[in-house]
Short mmCIF file of C-alpha atoms in Angstrom, two decimals:
data_model
loop_
_atom_site.label_atom_id
_atom_site.label_comp_id
_atom_site.label_asym_id
_atom_site.label_seq_id
_atom_site.Cartn_x
_atom_site.Cartn_y
_atom_site.Cartn_z
CA MET A 1 4.25 14.03 3.48
CA PRO A 2 4.51 15.06 -0.21
CA ILE A 3 6.10 12.43 -2.46
CA ALA A 4 5.36 14.03 -5.87
CA GLN A 5 5.09 17.74 -6.61
CA ASN A 6 4.60 20.14 -9.53
CA LEU A 7 2.07 17.85 -11.23
CA ASP A 8 -0.80 18.71 -13.49
CA GLU A 9 -4.18 17.53 -12.24
CA ALA A 10 -4.40 14.52 -14.58
CA ASP A 11 -1.01 13.14 -13.49
CA ALA A 12 -1.86 13.76 -9.82
CA ASN A 13 -5.17 11.90 -10.20
CA GLN A 14 -3.41 8.98 -11.90
CA ALA A 15 -0.82 8.77 -9.11
CA VAL A 16 -3.55 8.72 -6.45
CA VAL A 17 -5.44 5.97 -8.28
CA VAL A 18 -2.31 3.80 -8.59
CA LEU A 19 -1.48 4.22 -4.90
CA GLU A 20 -5.02 3.49 -3.74
CA ARG A 21 -5.11 0.35 -5.90
CA ALA A 22 -2.07 -0.76 -3.94
CA SER A 23 -3.83 0.01 -0.63
CA VAL A 24 -1.63 3.04 0.05
CA GLY A 25 -3.63 6.00 1.34
CA ALA A 26 -2.89 9.09 -0.78
CA THR A 27 -4.31 12.60 -1.11
CA LYS A 28 -4.15 15.16 -3.90
CA GLU A 29 -3.46 18.73 -2.82
CA ARG A 30 -2.63 22.02 -4.49
CA ASP A 31 1.10 22.62 -4.67
CA PRO A 32 1.70 25.58 -2.32
CA GLU A 33 4.78 26.68 -4.26
CA ARG A 34 3.40 26.50 -7.82
CA GLU A 35 0.13 28.05 -8.88
CA GLY A 36 -2.18 25.74 -10.79
CA ARG A 37 -0.10 22.65 -9.97
CA PHE A 38 -0.73 19.76 -7.58
CA GLN A 39 1.13 17.45 -5.22
CA VAL A 40 0.45 13.95 -3.90
CA SER A 41 0.97 13.17 -0.21
CA VAL A 42 1.00 9.96 1.86
CA SER A 43 1.72 9.11 5.48
CA ARG A 44 5.35 9.04 6.52
CA GLN A 45 5.12 5.31 7.31
CA GLU A 46 4.08 4.51 3.73
CA SER A 47 6.28 7.05 1.94
CA SER A 48 9.02 4.59 0.90
CA THR A 49 6.45 2.12 -0.44
CA ALA A 50 4.62 4.87 -2.33
CA ILE A 51 7.80 6.32 -3.86
CA ALA A 52 8.93 2.87 -5.05
CA LEU A 53 5.49 2.15 -6.49
CA LEU A 54 5.31 5.43 -8.42
CA ALA A 55 8.84 4.91 -9.75
CA ARG A 56 7.95 1.45 -11.06
CA GLU A 57 4.72 2.83 -12.54
CA ASN A 58 6.72 5.62 -14.24
CA LEU A 59 4.74 8.31 -12.42
CA PRO A 60 4.84 11.21 -12.81
CA PRO A 61 5.52 10.56 -16.51
CA ARG A 62 8.39 12.11 -18.37
CA SER A 63 7.31 15.50 -19.67
CA SER A 64 7.41 15.80 -23.46
CA PRO A 65 6.96 19.17 -25.19
CA GLY A 66 3.88 19.61 -27.34
CA VAL A 67 3.78 21.46 -30.65
CA LEU A 68 3.22 24.86 -29.05
CA GLU A 69 6.00 24.37 -26.49
CA ALA A 70 8.47 23.06 -29.06
CA LEU A 71 7.86 25.83 -31.57
CA GLY A 72 7.93 28.39 -28.79
CA GLU A 73 11.65 27.66 -28.33
CA SER A 74 12.55 28.98 -31.79
CA SER A 75 15.87 30.67 -32.20
CA VAL A 76 16.18 34.27 -33.35
CA VAL A 77 16.91 33.16 -36.92
CA PRO A 78 15.39 29.68 -37.14
CA SER A 79 16.44 27.36 -39.93
CA ARG A 80 13.84 25.34 -41.80
CA LEU A 81 15.52 22.12 -40.63
CA ALA A 82 15.46 23.25 -36.98
CA GLU A 83 11.80 24.19 -37.23
CA HIS A 84 11.00 20.83 -38.81
CA ALA A 85 12.82 18.99 -35.99
CA LYS A 86 10.92 20.97 -33.37
CA TRP A 87 7.64 20.33 -35.16
CA SER A 88 8.36 16.56 -35.16
CA ALA A 89 9.26 16.65 -31.47
CA GLY A 90 6.07 18.54 -30.70
CA ILE A 91 3.86 16.09 -32.60
CA ALA A 92 5.58 13.17 -30.83
CA GLY A 93 5.02 14.84 -27.46
CA ASP A 94 1.32 15.38 -28.13
CA LEU A 95 0.94 11.76 -29.23
CA GLU A 96 2.69 10.52 -26.10
CA ARG A 97 0.29 12.53 -23.95
CA SER A 98 -2.70 11.07 -25.80
CA LEU A 99 -1.42 7.52 -25.41
CA ARG A 100 -0.69 7.99 -21.69
CA GLY A 101 -4.32 9.02 -21.28
CA ILE A 102 -5.43 5.47 -22.11
CA ASP A 103 -6.32 3.57 -18.94
CA GLY A 104 -3.62 0.97 -18.25
CA VAL A 105 -0.81 2.66 -20.20
CA LEU A 106 2.10 3.45 -17.88
CA SER A 107 4.44 5.15 -20.34
CA ALA A 108 4.57 5.97 -24.04
CA ARG A 109 7.43 6.90 -26.35
CA VAL A 110 6.86 7.99 -29.93
CA HIS A 111 9.71 8.27 -32.43
CA LEU A 112 8.93 9.95 -35.73
CA GLY A 113 11.02 9.65 -38.84
CA VAL A 114 9.56 12.43 -40.99
CA PRO A 115 11.86 13.69 -43.76
CA ALA A 116 11.87 17.43 -44.23
CA GLU A 117 9.83 18.34 -47.28
CA ASP A 118 11.79 19.75 -50.18
CA ARG A 119 9.41 21.36 -52.63
CA LEU A 120 12.10 21.52 -55.29
CA ASP A 121 12.66 17.79 -55.15
CA LEU A 122 10.12 16.12 -57.43
CA ASP A 123 11.58 12.64 -57.00
CA GLU A 124 8.73 10.30 -56.12
CA SER A 125 11.18 7.85 -54.55
CA ALA A 126 11.86 10.23 -51.66
CA PRO A 127 11.73 8.48 -48.25
CA LYS A 128 8.27 8.20 -46.70
CA PRO A 129 7.51 9.05 -43.09
CA THR A 130 7.82 6.25 -40.55
CA ALA A 131 7.18 5.97 -36.82
CA ALA A 132 7.88 3.70 -33.89
CA VAL A 133 5.83 3.54 -30.69
CA LEU A 134 6.82 1.89 -27.42
CA LEU A 135 4.09 1.38 -24.84
CA ARG A 136 4.54 -0.01 -21.35
CA TYR A 137 1.27 -1.12 -19.82
CA ARG A 138 -0.12 -2.56 -16.61
CA GLY A 139 -1.59 -6.06 -16.53
CA ALA A 140 -1.50 -9.19 -18.62
CA ALA A 141 -3.06 -7.85 -21.84
CA PRO A 142 -2.43 -4.61 -23.77
CA PRO A 143 -5.09 -1.98 -23.00
CA VAL A 144 -5.23 -0.86 -26.64
CA ALA A 145 -4.88 -2.71 -29.94
CA SER A 146 -1.75 -2.01 -31.97
CA ALA A 147 -3.93 -1.24 -35.01
CA GLU A 148 -5.63 1.57 -33.08
CA VAL A 149 -2.25 3.02 -32.11
CA GLN A 150 -1.20 2.89 -35.77
CA ARG A 151 -4.33 4.77 -36.83
CA LEU A 152 -3.83 7.41 -34.13
CA VAL A 153 -0.20 8.09 -35.04
CA GLY A 154 -0.80 7.85 -38.79
CA GLY A 155 -3.63 10.35 -38.58
CA ALA A 156 -1.47 12.90 -36.75
CA VAL A 157 1.41 12.99 -39.26
CA PRO A 158 0.79 14.08 -42.85
CA GLY A 159 1.77 11.39 -45.34
CA LEU A 160 2.33 8.70 -42.69
CA ALA A 161 0.53 5.48 -43.54
CA PRO A 162 -0.69 3.46 -40.51
CA GLU A 163 1.17 0.38 -41.75
CA GLN A 164 4.42 2.36 -41.49
CA VAL A 165 3.95 2.70 -37.73
CA ASN A 166 5.72 -0.01 -35.73
CA VAL A 167 4.13 -0.60 -32.34
CA VAL A 168 5.83 -2.43 -29.47
CA GLN A 169 3.86 -3.09 -26.29
CA VAL A 170 5.56 -4.38 -23.15
CA SER A 171 3.85 -5.53 -19.97
CA SER A 172 5.13 -4.00 -16.75
CA ALA A 173 6.69 -6.36 -14.21
CA TRP A 174 4.99 -4.34 -11.48
CA PRO A 175 1.25 -4.58 -12.10
CA GLY A 176 0.32 -2.13 -9.37
CA SER A 177 -2.40 -4.38 -8.05
CA PRO A 178 -3.16 -4.44 -4.34
CA GLU A 179 -1.61 -7.89 -3.98
CA SER A 180 1.73 -6.60 -5.24
CA SER A 181 2.23 -4.36 -2.20
CA LEU A 182 0.48 -6.45 0.45
CA MET A 183 2.14 -8.92 2.73
CA GLN A 184 0.59 -11.70 4.79
CA LEU A 185 1.00 -11.91 8.55
CA GLY A 186 -0.94 -15.03 9.37
CA PRO A 187 -4.54 -14.56 8.21
CA ILE A 188 -4.16 -10.76 7.95
CA SER A 189 -3.13 -8.81 4.80
CA LEU A 190 -1.25 -5.55 5.39
CA THR A 191 0.59 -2.95 3.36
CA ARG A 192 4.32 -3.06 3.78
CA GLY A 193 4.32 0.42 5.24
CA SER A 194 1.99 -0.54 8.09
CA ALA A 195 3.46 -3.99 8.74
CA GLY A 196 6.12 -2.64 11.13
CA ALA A 197 3.57 -0.81 13.29
CA PHE A 198 1.35 -3.90 13.31
CA ARG A 199 4.26 -6.03 14.57
CA TRP A 200 4.82 -3.61 17.45
CA ILE A 201 1.13 -3.73 18.33
CA VAL A 202 1.13 -7.54 18.27
CA ALA A 203 4.25 -7.60 20.45
CA ALA A 204 2.69 -5.16 22.94
CA VAL A 205 -0.53 -7.20 23.10
CA ALA A 206 1.50 -10.39 23.61
CA LEU A 207 3.48 -8.80 26.48
CA LEU A 208 0.26 -7.53 28.04
CA ALA A 209 -1.26 -11.00 27.79
CA LEU A 210 1.83 -12.53 29.39
CA GLY A 211 1.67 -9.96 32.19
CA LEU A 212 -2.01 -10.74 32.84
CA LEU A 213 -1.29 -14.46 32.77
CA GLY A 214 1.55 -13.99 35.24
CA GLY A 215 -0.73 -11.93 37.49
CA LEU A 216 -3.41 -14.60 37.37
CA ILE A 217 -0.89 -17.32 38.24
CA ALA A 218 0.44 -15.25 41.15
CA LEU A 219 -3.11 -14.59 42.39
CA TRP A 220 -3.97 -18.28 42.10
CA ALA A 221 -0.82 -19.19 44.09
CA ARG A 222 -1.72 -16.69 46.83
CA LEU A 223 -5.24 -18.06 47.01
CA ARG A 224 -3.87 -21.59 47.31
CA ARG A 225 -1.53 -20.55 50.12
CA ALA A 226 -4.36 -18.73 51.88
CA GLU A 227 -6.61 -21.79 51.61
CA ALA A 228 -3.81 -23.99 52.92
CA ALA A 229 -3.19 -21.66 55.84
CA LEU A 230 -6.92 -21.48 56.62
CA SER A 231 -7.23 -25.27 56.56
CA LYS A 232 -4.22 -25.64 58.86
CA SER A 233 -5.60 -23.12 61.34
CA ARG A 234 -8.89 -25.02 61.50
CA VAL A 235 -7.06 -28.27 62.20
CA ASP A 236 -5.08 -26.64 64.98
#
């Protein structure tokens, strides 16, 4: 059954990888209702586990408008301030997409503080651009150095020095590793979605074994009675 729809191919691939790392079988298919988009499907038994896993992994990621999308929403008579705000939002959206493309990054938020340029203001003490980046990643160590994030963001915004980019990286509490969604039943490791079916199978096998044991005991008792009767008839 589909658990995520209307995805681009990159997000669909990432969702499948995360689910398969957690031992949840998943398939990527074309979304029948949206041309050029994809959906991710799992078995009904594992749907609740898969949905919870994708939610904790922040998949599919929040959609941020890029430069072209943001500027495409211009009003009939756009103000220079409105255009500047949309440009900043578009740059931030493009940067977030680039950062999410790094293996291990679960989510990325980029906040830009870029003052609107006033060509009539020649004051050199005008505020300089700043930025803040929040990354949530999978695992024990950040997948990318903060200095590299600073260079990426600083290079995308005119006048923004890398040292003016504050980077915060937070490890996810849900690593998405196979062990995080497996449970132990004796010596066997199972996904939580298949554990219920496995219990029913074990119970059925146990009942069958008890039935066979009962049949063997009954057969043994009949054989004993037959032997006793045969011995008695010989004595008589």
